[in-house]
Amino acid sequence: MRLLLVEDESRVASFIAQGLEGAGYTTDTVERGGEALERLRVGRHWDLVLLDVGLPDMDGFEVLAEIRKFDQLTPIIMLTARGDVPSRVKGLDLGADDYLPKPFDFDELVARIRAQLRHDRQQQGSVLQSGDLTLDLKAHRASRGGRTFDLTSREFSLLEFFLRHQGQVLSRSQLLNGVWGYDFDPRTNVVDVYVGYLRNKLDEPHEESLIETVRGGGYRFRSPQARTA
Ligand code: CA
């Protein structure tokens, strides 16, 4: 589980991130609303967003409204000192899933995150499917036409990312940001290496790869169904 924390006060941010790590969540932190939007636009890479209302460049409510224009699914919990009822209502109206006034009890934060993730999973279903390819997000298992693959967790994340963006051309940097995290060295060829691993495992012999190389662009995942239709 990977969370995006949008919080400009570094002490608060590192306190939350450390606590969440202890609770088993990986947390990426950004300080500005604009940066959060940039990251989130690349793809649905985080399971949940913790969003502070008082940010230096934008109001957290504005950030929330912008996120909801392109992503209605990722659970968002607002964090703010403004615990009064009107701003609580405003946040929920704009599409926040929950609202936690500061200072909060850490256990309560973790419990609310857990509740949101549970709810999210029920809504989305835990299985992604494309043609004869199935990705079981709970069991962390991938199979194609009844054949099960042994994927490393990185391969699994990459395949999940492709499946969530079927038919889209994804640049190397989008894939890098979405799967490896944005602070990864952009000159690396790790994306190409892992696309190679996935192709070796997923593709049937003598047929075109499910992961198409787009010249000058990046990669595009094609549904196994689309080719036979
Ligand atoms: Ca703040």
Short mmCIF file of C-alpha atoms and ligand atoms in Angstrom, two decimals:
data_model
loop_
_atom_site.label_atom_id
_atom_site.label_comp_id
_atom_site.label_asym_id
_atom_site.label_seq_id
_atom_site.Cartn_x
_atom_site.Cartn_y
_atom_site.Cartn_z
CA MET A 1 0.00 0.00 0.00
CA ARG A 2 1.37 3.33 -1.05
CA LEU A 3 0.15 6.70 0.17
CA LEU A 4 0.74 10.22 -1.04
CA LEU A 5 1.09 12.78 1.71
CA VAL A 6 0.65 16.42 0.75
CA GLU A 7 1.98 18.43 3.68
CA ASP A 8 4.24 21.47 3.69
CA GLU A 9 5.42 21.38 7.29
CA SER A 10 8.37 19.05 7.12
CA ARG A 11 8.27 18.08 10.78
CA VAL A 12 4.62 17.12 10.59
CA ALA A 13 5.22 15.34 7.30
CA SER A 14 8.10 13.25 8.58
CA PHE A 15 6.21 12.41 11.77
CA ILE A 16 3.26 11.15 9.75
CA ALA A 17 5.42 9.34 7.20
CA GLN A 18 7.41 7.57 9.90
CA GLY A 19 4.29 6.55 11.77
CA LEU A 20 2.70 5.23 8.61
CA GLU A 21 5.80 3.29 7.74
CA GLY A 22 5.51 1.64 11.13
CA ALA A 23 1.93 0.74 10.25
CA GLY A 24 3.09 -0.89 7.03
CA TYR A 25 2.42 1.87 4.50
CA THR A 26 4.90 3.37 2.10
CA THR A 27 4.51 7.12 1.99
CA ASP A 28 5.68 9.62 -0.60
CA THR A 29 5.59 13.21 0.53
CA VAL A 30 5.16 16.37 -1.52
CA GLU A 31 5.03 19.87 -0.08
CA ARG A 32 3.01 21.73 -2.66
CA GLY A 33 -0.45 21.28 -4.10
CA GLY A 34 0.75 21.83 -7.65
CA GLU A 35 3.32 19.10 -7.27
CA ALA A 36 0.69 16.71 -5.92
CA LEU A 37 -1.48 17.37 -8.96
CA GLU A 38 1.43 16.81 -11.31
CA ARG A 39 2.20 13.45 -9.72
CA LEU A 40 -1.38 12.32 -9.56
CA ARG A 41 -2.09 13.21 -13.18
CA VAL A 42 0.53 10.73 -14.31
CA GLY A 43 -1.50 7.80 -13.12
CA ARG A 44 -3.37 6.11 -10.36
CA HIS A 45 -0.31 5.08 -8.50
CA TRP A 46 -1.23 5.82 -4.89
CA ASP A 47 -3.83 3.92 -2.93
CA LEU A 48 -4.79 6.92 -0.86
CA VAL A 49 -4.00 10.63 -0.56
CA LEU A 50 -3.59 12.52 2.71
CA LEU A 51 -4.12 16.15 1.88
CA ASP A 52 -3.32 19.09 4.12
CA VAL A 53 -5.58 22.11 3.68
CA GLY A 54 -3.02 24.82 4.43
CA LEU A 55 -0.50 24.55 1.59
CA PRO A 56 1.88 27.26 0.37
CA ASP A 57 0.83 27.45 -3.28
CA MET A 58 -2.80 26.37 -3.30
CA ASP A 59 -5.58 25.80 -0.86
CA GLY A 60 -6.04 22.10 -0.13
CA PHE A 61 -9.69 22.41 -1.15
CA GLU A 62 -8.61 23.64 -4.59
CA VAL A 63 -6.21 20.74 -4.89
CA LEU A 64 -9.01 18.38 -3.94
CA ALA A 65 -11.38 19.87 -6.52
CA GLU A 66 -8.68 19.58 -9.22
CA ILE A 67 -7.91 15.95 -8.34
CA ARG A 68 -11.57 15.04 -8.55
CA LYS A 69 -11.72 16.34 -12.12
CA PHE A 70 -9.52 13.50 -13.33
CA ASP A 71 -9.61 10.98 -10.51
CA GLN A 72 -12.84 10.18 -8.74
CA LEU A 73 -11.61 6.94 -7.26
CA THR A 74 -8.54 7.43 -5.10
CA PRO A 75 -9.62 7.93 -1.48
CA ILE A 76 -8.63 11.33 -0.11
CA ILE A 77 -8.45 12.20 3.56
CA MET A 78 -8.15 15.90 4.35
CA LEU A 79 -5.91 16.93 7.23
CA THR A 80 -6.37 20.33 8.70
CA ALA A 81 -6.34 22.53 11.72
CA ARG A 82 -9.67 23.87 10.56
CA GLY A 83 -11.87 21.41 12.33
CA ASP A 84 -14.98 23.50 12.20
CA VAL A 85 -18.15 22.16 10.65
CA PRO A 86 -18.34 24.42 7.54
CA SER A 87 -14.88 23.45 6.26
CA ARG A 88 -15.56 19.83 7.05
CA VAL A 89 -18.71 19.98 4.94
CA LYS A 90 -16.87 21.84 2.18
CA GLY A 91 -14.23 19.13 2.00
CA LEU A 92 -16.75 16.34 1.84
CA ASP A 93 -18.82 18.21 -0.76
CA LEU A 94 -15.76 18.61 -2.95
CA GLY A 95 -15.16 14.89 -2.93
CA ALA A 96 -13.01 14.18 0.11
CA ASP A 97 -13.71 10.78 1.62
CA ASP A 98 -12.87 11.74 5.17
CA TYR A 99 -11.69 14.68 7.20
CA LEU A 100 -9.37 14.66 10.17
CA PRO A 101 -8.74 17.79 12.23
CA LYS A 102 -5.24 18.39 13.61
CA PRO A 103 -3.97 17.55 16.11
CA PHE A 104 -5.14 14.01 15.65
CA ASP A 105 -4.50 10.79 17.38
CA PHE A 106 -2.19 8.70 15.22
CA ASP A 107 -4.11 5.49 15.79
CA GLU A 108 -7.21 7.24 14.61
CA LEU A 109 -5.48 8.32 11.42
CA VAL A 110 -4.35 4.76 10.74
CA ALA A 111 -7.83 3.40 11.48
CA ARG A 112 -9.39 5.89 9.06
CA ILE A 113 -6.86 5.05 6.36
CA ARG A 114 -7.59 1.38 6.83
CA ALA A 115 -11.32 1.98 6.60
CA GLN A 116 -10.92 3.96 3.38
CA LEU A 117 -8.71 1.36 1.77
CA ARG A 118 -11.12 -1.40 2.66
CA HIS A 119 -13.98 0.57 1.18
CA ASP A 120 -11.95 1.41 -1.92
CA ARG A 121 -11.09 -2.21 -2.49
CA GLN A 122 -14.71 -3.27 -2.23
CA GLN A 123 -15.70 -0.61 -4.73
CA GLN A 124 -13.03 -1.40 -7.26
CA GLY A 125 -12.94 -5.10 -6.92
CA SER A 126 -9.63 -6.75 -6.35
CA VAL A 127 -9.25 -8.26 -9.79
CA LEU A 128 -8.17 -6.49 -12.96
CA GLN A 129 -8.96 -8.20 -16.20
CA SER A 130 -8.05 -7.71 -19.82
CA GLY A 131 -9.01 -10.38 -22.31
CA ASP A 132 -7.61 -13.65 -21.05
CA LEU A 133 -5.22 -11.87 -18.70
CA THR A 134 -6.20 -11.64 -15.04
CA LEU A 135 -4.48 -9.77 -12.26
CA ASP A 136 -5.56 -10.64 -8.75
CA LEU A 137 -4.52 -7.68 -6.64
CA LYS A 138 -5.24 -9.37 -3.34
CA ALA A 139 -3.46 -12.61 -4.02
CA HIS A 140 -0.78 -10.81 -6.06
CA ARG A 141 -1.20 -13.32 -8.83
CA ALA A 142 -1.30 -12.94 -12.57
CA SER A 143 -2.57 -15.46 -15.04
CA ARG A 144 -3.26 -15.66 -18.73
CA GLY A 145 -5.56 -18.25 -20.22
CA GLY A 146 -5.31 -20.34 -17.05
CA ARG A 147 -1.50 -20.17 -16.95
CA THR A 148 -0.22 -18.54 -13.76
CA PHE A 149 2.89 -16.38 -13.78
CA ASP A 150 5.44 -15.86 -11.12
CA LEU A 151 5.96 -12.12 -11.05
CA THR A 152 8.22 -10.13 -8.78
CA SER A 153 6.48 -7.31 -6.95
CA ARG A 154 7.95 -4.74 -9.35
CA GLU A 155 6.83 -6.70 -12.38
CA PHE A 156 3.41 -6.99 -10.82
CA SER A 157 3.20 -3.23 -10.21
CA LEU A 158 4.28 -2.51 -13.77
CA LEU A 159 1.68 -4.86 -15.19
CA GLU A 160 -0.97 -3.34 -12.93
CA PHE A 161 -0.02 0.10 -14.17
CA PHE A 162 -0.30 -1.04 -17.78
CA LEU A 163 -3.69 -2.61 -17.13
CA ARG A 164 -4.99 0.55 -15.51
CA HIS A 165 -3.92 2.52 -18.59
CA GLN A 166 -4.85 0.14 -21.38
CA GLY A 167 -4.51 1.52 -24.86
CA GLN A 168 -2.67 4.64 -23.69
CA VAL A 169 0.84 5.45 -24.80
CA LEU A 170 2.90 5.64 -21.64
CA SER A 171 6.26 7.37 -21.76
CA ARG A 172 9.23 5.95 -19.92
CA SER A 173 9.06 8.74 -17.40
CA GLN A 174 5.34 8.13 -16.79
CA LEU A 175 6.10 4.49 -16.15
CA LEU A 176 9.06 5.37 -13.99
CA ASN A 177 7.02 7.83 -11.94
CA GLY A 178 4.06 5.53 -11.69
CA VAL A 179 5.84 2.34 -10.76
CA TRP A 180 9.22 3.23 -9.31
CA GLY A 181 8.52 6.60 -7.74
CA TYR A 182 9.33 9.99 -9.10
CA ASP A 183 12.71 10.41 -7.42
CA PHE A 184 14.22 7.66 -9.51
CA ASP A 185 17.07 8.65 -11.84
CA PRO A 186 15.36 9.41 -15.18
CA ARG A 187 18.36 8.21 -17.18
CA THR A 188 17.94 4.67 -16.03
CA ASN A 189 16.89 1.96 -18.47
CA VAL A 190 15.06 0.07 -15.75
CA VAL A 191 11.69 0.50 -17.50
CA ASP A 192 12.93 -1.18 -20.68
CA VAL A 193 14.51 -3.96 -18.69
CA TYR A 194 11.27 -4.68 -16.82
CA VAL A 195 9.15 -4.44 -19.94
CA GLY A 196 11.46 -7.13 -21.30
CA TYR A 197 10.90 -9.31 -18.24
CA LEU A 198 7.13 -8.94 -18.56
CA ARG A 199 7.19 -9.75 -22.25
CA ASN A 200 9.16 -12.89 -21.59
CA LYS A 201 6.60 -14.02 -19.09
CA LEU A 202 3.33 -12.86 -20.61
CA ASP A 203 3.63 -13.12 -24.35
CA GLU A 204 2.66 -16.25 -26.19
CA PRO A 205 5.31 -17.50 -28.59
CA HIS A 206 5.01 -16.38 -32.23
CA GLU A 207 2.64 -13.55 -31.56
CA GLU A 208 2.91 -9.84 -31.14
CA SER A 209 3.76 -8.60 -27.70
CA LEU A 210 0.98 -7.38 -25.42
CA ILE A 211 3.27 -4.48 -24.68
CA GLU A 212 3.82 -2.57 -27.86
CA THR A 213 6.83 -0.30 -28.32
CA VAL A 214 5.74 3.10 -29.60
CA ARG A 215 8.55 4.75 -31.48
CA GLY A 216 9.65 7.95 -29.77
CA GLY A 217 6.83 7.58 -27.29
CA GLY A 218 7.17 4.71 -24.91
CA TYR A 219 4.95 1.70 -24.48
CA ARG A 220 1.32 0.82 -24.95
CA PHE A 221 -0.49 -2.13 -23.46
CA ARG A 222 -2.99 -3.86 -25.71
CA SER A 223 -5.76 -5.97 -24.39
CA PRO A 224 -5.23 -9.61 -25.38
CA GLN A 225 -8.87 -9.54 -26.48
CA ALA A 226 -8.39 -6.70 -28.93
CA ARG A 227 -6.16 -8.74 -31.21
CA THR A 228 -8.54 -11.63 -31.67
CA ALA A 229 -11.66 -9.49 -32.05
CA CA B 1 0.18 23.13 6.24
#
